[in-house]
Short mmCIF file of C-alpha atoms and ligand atoms in Angstrom, two decimals:
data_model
loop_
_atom_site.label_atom_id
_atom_site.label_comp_id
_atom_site.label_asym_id
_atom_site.label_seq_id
_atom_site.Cartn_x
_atom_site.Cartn_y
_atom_site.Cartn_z
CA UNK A 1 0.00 0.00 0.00
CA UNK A 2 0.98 3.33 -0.78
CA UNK A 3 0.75 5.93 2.10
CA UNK A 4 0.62 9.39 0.60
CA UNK A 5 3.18 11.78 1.24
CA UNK A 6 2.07 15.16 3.39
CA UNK A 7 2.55 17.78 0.81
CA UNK A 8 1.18 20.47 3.57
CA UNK A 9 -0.13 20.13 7.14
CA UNK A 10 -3.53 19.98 7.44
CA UNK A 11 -5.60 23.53 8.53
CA UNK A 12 -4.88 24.13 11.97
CA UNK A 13 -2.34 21.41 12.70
CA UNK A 14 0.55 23.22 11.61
CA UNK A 15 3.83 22.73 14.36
CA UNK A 16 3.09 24.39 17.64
CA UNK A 17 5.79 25.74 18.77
CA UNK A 18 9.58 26.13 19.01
CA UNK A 19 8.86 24.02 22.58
CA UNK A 20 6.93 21.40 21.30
CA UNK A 21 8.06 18.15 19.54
CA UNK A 22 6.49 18.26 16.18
CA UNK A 23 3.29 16.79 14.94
CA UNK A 24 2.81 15.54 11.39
CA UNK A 25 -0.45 16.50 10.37
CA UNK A 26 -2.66 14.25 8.59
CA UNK A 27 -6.53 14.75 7.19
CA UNK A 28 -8.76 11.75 8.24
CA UNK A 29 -12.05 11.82 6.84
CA UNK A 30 -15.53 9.74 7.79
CA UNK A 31 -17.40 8.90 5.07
CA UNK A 32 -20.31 6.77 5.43
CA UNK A 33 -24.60 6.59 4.82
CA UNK A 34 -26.47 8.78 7.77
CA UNK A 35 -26.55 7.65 11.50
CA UNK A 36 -23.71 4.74 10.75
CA UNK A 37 -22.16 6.38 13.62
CA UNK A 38 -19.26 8.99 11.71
CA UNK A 39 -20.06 11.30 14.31
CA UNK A 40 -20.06 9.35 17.26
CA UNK A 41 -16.75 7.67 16.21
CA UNK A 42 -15.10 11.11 16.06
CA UNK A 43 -16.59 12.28 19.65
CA UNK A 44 -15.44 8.81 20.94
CA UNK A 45 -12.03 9.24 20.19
CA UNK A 46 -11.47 12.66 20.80
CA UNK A 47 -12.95 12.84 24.28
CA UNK A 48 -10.28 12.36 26.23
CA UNK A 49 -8.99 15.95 25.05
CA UNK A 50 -10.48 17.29 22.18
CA UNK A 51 -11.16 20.67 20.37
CA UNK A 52 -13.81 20.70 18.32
CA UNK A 53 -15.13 23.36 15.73
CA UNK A 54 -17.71 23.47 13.58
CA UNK A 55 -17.14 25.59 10.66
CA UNK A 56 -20.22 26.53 9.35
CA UNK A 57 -18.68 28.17 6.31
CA UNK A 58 -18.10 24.56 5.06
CA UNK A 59 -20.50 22.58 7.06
CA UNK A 60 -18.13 20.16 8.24
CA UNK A 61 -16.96 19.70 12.18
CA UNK A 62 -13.30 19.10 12.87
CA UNK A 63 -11.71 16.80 15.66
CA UNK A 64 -8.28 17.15 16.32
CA UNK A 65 -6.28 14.93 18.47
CA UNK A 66 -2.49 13.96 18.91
CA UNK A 67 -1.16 10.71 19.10
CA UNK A 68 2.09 9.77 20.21
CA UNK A 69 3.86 6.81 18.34
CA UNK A 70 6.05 4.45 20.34
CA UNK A 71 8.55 5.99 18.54
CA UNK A 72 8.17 8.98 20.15
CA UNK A 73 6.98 10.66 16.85
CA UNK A 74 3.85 12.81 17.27
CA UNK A 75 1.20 12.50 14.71
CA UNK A 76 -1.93 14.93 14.68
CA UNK A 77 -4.98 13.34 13.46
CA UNK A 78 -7.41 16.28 12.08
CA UNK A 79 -10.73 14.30 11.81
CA UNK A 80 -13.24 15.34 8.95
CA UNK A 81 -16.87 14.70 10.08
CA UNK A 82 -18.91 14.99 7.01
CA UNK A 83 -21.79 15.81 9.28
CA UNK A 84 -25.63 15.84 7.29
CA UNK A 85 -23.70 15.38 3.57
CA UNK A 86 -25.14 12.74 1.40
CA UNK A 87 -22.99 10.79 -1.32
CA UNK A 88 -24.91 13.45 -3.69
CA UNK A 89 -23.85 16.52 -1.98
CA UNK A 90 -22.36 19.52 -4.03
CA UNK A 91 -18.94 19.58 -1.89
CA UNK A 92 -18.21 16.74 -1.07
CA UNK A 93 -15.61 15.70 -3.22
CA UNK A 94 -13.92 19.06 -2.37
CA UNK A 95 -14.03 17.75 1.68
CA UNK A 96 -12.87 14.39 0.64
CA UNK A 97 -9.74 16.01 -1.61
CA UNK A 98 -6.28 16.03 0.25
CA UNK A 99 -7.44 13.31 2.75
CA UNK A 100 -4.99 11.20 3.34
CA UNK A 101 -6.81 8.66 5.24
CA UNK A 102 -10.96 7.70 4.23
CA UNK A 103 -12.68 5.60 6.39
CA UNK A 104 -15.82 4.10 4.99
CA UNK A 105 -18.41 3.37 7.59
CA UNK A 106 -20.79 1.22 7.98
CA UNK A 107 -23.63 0.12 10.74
CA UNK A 108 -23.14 -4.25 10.90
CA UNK A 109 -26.66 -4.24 11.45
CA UNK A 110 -27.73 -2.12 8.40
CA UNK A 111 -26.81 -3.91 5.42
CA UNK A 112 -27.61 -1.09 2.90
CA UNK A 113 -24.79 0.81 4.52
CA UNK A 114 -22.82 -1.82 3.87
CA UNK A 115 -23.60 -1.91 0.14
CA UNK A 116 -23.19 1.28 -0.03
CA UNK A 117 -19.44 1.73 0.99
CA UNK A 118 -19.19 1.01 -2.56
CA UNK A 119 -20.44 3.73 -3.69
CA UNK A 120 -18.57 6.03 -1.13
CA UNK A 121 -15.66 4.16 -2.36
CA UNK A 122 -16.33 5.18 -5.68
CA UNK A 123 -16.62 8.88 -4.70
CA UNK A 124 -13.43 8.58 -2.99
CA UNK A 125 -11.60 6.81 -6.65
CA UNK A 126 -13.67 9.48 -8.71
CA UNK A 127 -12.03 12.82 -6.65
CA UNK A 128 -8.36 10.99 -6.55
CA UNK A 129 -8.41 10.31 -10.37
CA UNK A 130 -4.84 11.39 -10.91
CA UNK A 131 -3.52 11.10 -7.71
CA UNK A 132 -2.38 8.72 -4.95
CA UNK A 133 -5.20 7.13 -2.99
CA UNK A 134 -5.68 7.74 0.36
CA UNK A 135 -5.35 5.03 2.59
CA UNK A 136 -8.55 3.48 3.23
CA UNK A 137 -10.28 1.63 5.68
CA UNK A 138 -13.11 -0.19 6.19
CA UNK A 139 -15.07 0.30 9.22
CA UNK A 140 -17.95 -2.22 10.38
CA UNK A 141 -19.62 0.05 13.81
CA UNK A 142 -22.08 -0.95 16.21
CA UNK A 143 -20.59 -4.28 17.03
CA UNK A 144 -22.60 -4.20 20.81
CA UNK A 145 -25.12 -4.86 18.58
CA UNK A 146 -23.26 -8.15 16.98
CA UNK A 147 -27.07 -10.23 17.43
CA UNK A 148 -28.44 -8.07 15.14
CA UNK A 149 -25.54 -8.33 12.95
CA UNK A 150 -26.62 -7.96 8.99
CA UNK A 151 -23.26 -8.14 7.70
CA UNK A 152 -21.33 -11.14 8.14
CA UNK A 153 -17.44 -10.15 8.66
CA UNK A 154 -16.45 -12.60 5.68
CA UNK A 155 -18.12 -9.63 3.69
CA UNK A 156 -16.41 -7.39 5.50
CA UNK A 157 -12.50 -9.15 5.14
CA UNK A 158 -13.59 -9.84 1.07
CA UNK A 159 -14.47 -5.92 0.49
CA UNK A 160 -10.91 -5.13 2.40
CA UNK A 161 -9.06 -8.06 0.41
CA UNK A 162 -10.99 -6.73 -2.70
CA UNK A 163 -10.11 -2.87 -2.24
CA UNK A 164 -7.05 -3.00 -0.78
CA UNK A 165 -8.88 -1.55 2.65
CA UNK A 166 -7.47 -1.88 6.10
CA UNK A 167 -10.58 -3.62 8.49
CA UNK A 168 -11.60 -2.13 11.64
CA UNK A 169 -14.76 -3.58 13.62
CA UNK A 170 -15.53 -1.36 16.58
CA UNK A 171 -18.26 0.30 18.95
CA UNK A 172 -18.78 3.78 19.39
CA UNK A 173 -20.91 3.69 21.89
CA UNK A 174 -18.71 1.79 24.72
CA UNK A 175 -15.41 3.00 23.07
CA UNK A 176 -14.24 -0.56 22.27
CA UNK A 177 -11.68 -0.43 19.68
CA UNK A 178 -12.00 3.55 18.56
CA UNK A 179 -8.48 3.91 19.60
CA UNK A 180 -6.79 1.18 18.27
CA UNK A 181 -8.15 1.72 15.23
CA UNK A 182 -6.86 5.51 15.33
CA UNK A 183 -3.59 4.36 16.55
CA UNK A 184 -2.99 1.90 13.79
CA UNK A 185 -4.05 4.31 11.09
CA UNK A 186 -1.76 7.06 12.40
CA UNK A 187 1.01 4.72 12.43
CA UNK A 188 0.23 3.98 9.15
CA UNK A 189 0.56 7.03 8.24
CA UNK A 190 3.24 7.62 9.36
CA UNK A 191 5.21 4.54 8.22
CA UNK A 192 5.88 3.44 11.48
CA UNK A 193 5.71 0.12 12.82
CA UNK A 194 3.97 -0.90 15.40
CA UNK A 195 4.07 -4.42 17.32
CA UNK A 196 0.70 -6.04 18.15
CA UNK A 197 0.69 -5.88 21.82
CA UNK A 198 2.28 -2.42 21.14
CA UNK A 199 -2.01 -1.22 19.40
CA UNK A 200 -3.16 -3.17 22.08
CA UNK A 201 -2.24 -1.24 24.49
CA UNK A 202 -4.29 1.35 23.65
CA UNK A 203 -7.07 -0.79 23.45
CA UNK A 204 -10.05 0.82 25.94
CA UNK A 205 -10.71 -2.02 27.84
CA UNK A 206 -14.90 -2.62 28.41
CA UNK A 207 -17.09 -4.29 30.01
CA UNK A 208 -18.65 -7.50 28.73
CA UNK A 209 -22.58 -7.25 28.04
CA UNK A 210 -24.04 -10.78 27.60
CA UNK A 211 -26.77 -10.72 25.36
CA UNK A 212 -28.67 -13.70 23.75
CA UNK A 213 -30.65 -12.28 21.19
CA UNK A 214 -32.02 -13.86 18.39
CA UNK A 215 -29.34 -13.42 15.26
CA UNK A 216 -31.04 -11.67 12.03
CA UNK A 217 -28.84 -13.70 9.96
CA UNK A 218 -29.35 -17.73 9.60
CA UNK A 219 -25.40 -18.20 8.54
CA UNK A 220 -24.65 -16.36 11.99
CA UNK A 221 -26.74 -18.66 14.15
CA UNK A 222 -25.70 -20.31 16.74
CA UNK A 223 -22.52 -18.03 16.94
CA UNK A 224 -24.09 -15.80 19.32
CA UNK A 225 -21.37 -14.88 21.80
CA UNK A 226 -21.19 -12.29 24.87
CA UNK A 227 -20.05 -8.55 23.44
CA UNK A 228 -16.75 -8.81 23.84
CA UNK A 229 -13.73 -7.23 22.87
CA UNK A 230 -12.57 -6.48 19.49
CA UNK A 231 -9.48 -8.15 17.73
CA UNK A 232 -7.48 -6.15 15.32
CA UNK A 233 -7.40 -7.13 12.39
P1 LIG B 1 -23.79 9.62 11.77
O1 LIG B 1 -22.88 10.72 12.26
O2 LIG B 1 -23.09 8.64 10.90
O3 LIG B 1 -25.03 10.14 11.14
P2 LIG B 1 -24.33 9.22 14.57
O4 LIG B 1 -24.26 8.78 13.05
O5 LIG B 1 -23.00 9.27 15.19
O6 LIG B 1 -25.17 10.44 14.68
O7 LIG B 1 -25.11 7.99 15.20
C1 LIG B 1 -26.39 7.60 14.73
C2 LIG B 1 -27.07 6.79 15.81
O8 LIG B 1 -26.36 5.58 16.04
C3 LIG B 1 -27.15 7.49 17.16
O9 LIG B 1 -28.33 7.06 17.81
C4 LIG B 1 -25.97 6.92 17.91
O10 LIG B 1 -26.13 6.98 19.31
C5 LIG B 1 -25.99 5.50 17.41
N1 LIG B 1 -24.69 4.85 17.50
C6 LIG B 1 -23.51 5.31 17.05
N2 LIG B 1 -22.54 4.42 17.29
C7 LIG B 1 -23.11 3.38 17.91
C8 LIG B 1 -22.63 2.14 18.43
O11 LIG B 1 -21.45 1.81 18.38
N3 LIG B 1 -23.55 1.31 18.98
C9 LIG B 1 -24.88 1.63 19.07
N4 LIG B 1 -25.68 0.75 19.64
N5 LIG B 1 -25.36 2.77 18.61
C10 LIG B 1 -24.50 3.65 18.04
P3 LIG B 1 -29.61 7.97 17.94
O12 LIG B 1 -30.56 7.11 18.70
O13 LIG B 1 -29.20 9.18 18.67
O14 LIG B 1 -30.07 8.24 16.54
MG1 LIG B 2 -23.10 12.82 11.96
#
């Protein structure tokens, strides 16, 4: 995979100071059908410190958070949250321009969504024409909700095998995984790399919630299992 190279920092992330180590800047950007969870994703991992703005100009909100590498290097994730946008919007190939990281998103329980990361995908190809792709990643959310599960996760690995996509299952709502995922795309960015137990470290560890719900999907049957944590992938 090719990781585009930074040709200028992102708005706003631009080195702090003479006093500060230096952040490389990078554009992340949430793409995804409505109330997937884009939003809730970006909240989730910025809470611990966070500055959000939303910049009504362009109707997109911004989340910017640092991540230190075990390296020591400093990378500064500036999150775009496409907010109301649909796939049909005016600008949003002018928001998705100069990412250097897409995530697509999905809900596991909404199968459209699923379908249409294809589509997103597309958007994403269509605005990079003569460029480097972004990295991309695939992003299955709502996995508390793994008994209602609509998208079996052999869909999910043959999209990422497919598209050359990195796969990320995770859960906004209790925080399980957000980080890791974040972590392993900024060191991908960055070209640094990372051991295992080194991303799972910053895994936010939560509780189990058993549920025994009925599945949605027959092929998924009998594999109901406690919530439990994610794996990376
Ligand atoms: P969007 O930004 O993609 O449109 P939102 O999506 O972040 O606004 O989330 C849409 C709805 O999904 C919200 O519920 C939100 O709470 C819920 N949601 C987001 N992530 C998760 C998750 O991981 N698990 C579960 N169970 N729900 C999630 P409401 O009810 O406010 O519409
Ligand atoms: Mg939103």
């Amino acid at each position: 995979m090719v990781v585009p190279q930074m040709a200028a920092p992102a708005p706003g992330l631009e080195d702090s100071g003479d006093d500060e180590p230096r952040s490389v800047p990078y554009k992340v950007i949430l793409l995804g059908d409505g109330a997937v969870g884009k939003t809730s994703i970006a909240m989730r991992f910025s809470q611990d410190h966070f500055a959000q703005s939303y910049k009504q100009t362009i109707g997109v909100d911004f989340f910017h958070k640092h991540i230190e590498l075990p390296n020591g290097q400093r990378v500064a994730l500036q999150i775009w949250d496409i907010g109301g946008q649909s796939i049909g919007g005016k600008m949003i190939g002018n928001y998705i321009y100069g990412a250097h990281a897409v995530l697509l998103c999905y809900d596991i329980t909404n199968y459209q969504s699923f379908q249409d990361v294809e589509d997103w995908l597309r958007l994403v190809r269509r605005t990079f024409a003569n460029e480097t792709m972004p990295l991309v990643a695939l992003v299955g959310n709502k996995v508390d909700l793994a008994h209602m599960r609509t998208v079996r996760s052999t869909k999910h690995n043959q999209f990422c095998d497919e598209n050359d996509a990195t796969p990320f299952f995770l859960c906004a709502k209790n925080g399980e995984n957000v980080n890791t995922c974040f972590f392993k795309l900024a060191a991908m960015l960055a070209g640094v790399a990372v051991t295992k137990h080194e991303v799972e470290s910053t895994t936010k560890v939560v509780t189990a919630e058993i549920i025994n719900h009925q599945r949605h999907d027959p092929a998924e049957q009998g594999a109901a299992k406690p919530a439990k944590k994610c794996e990376i992938q």
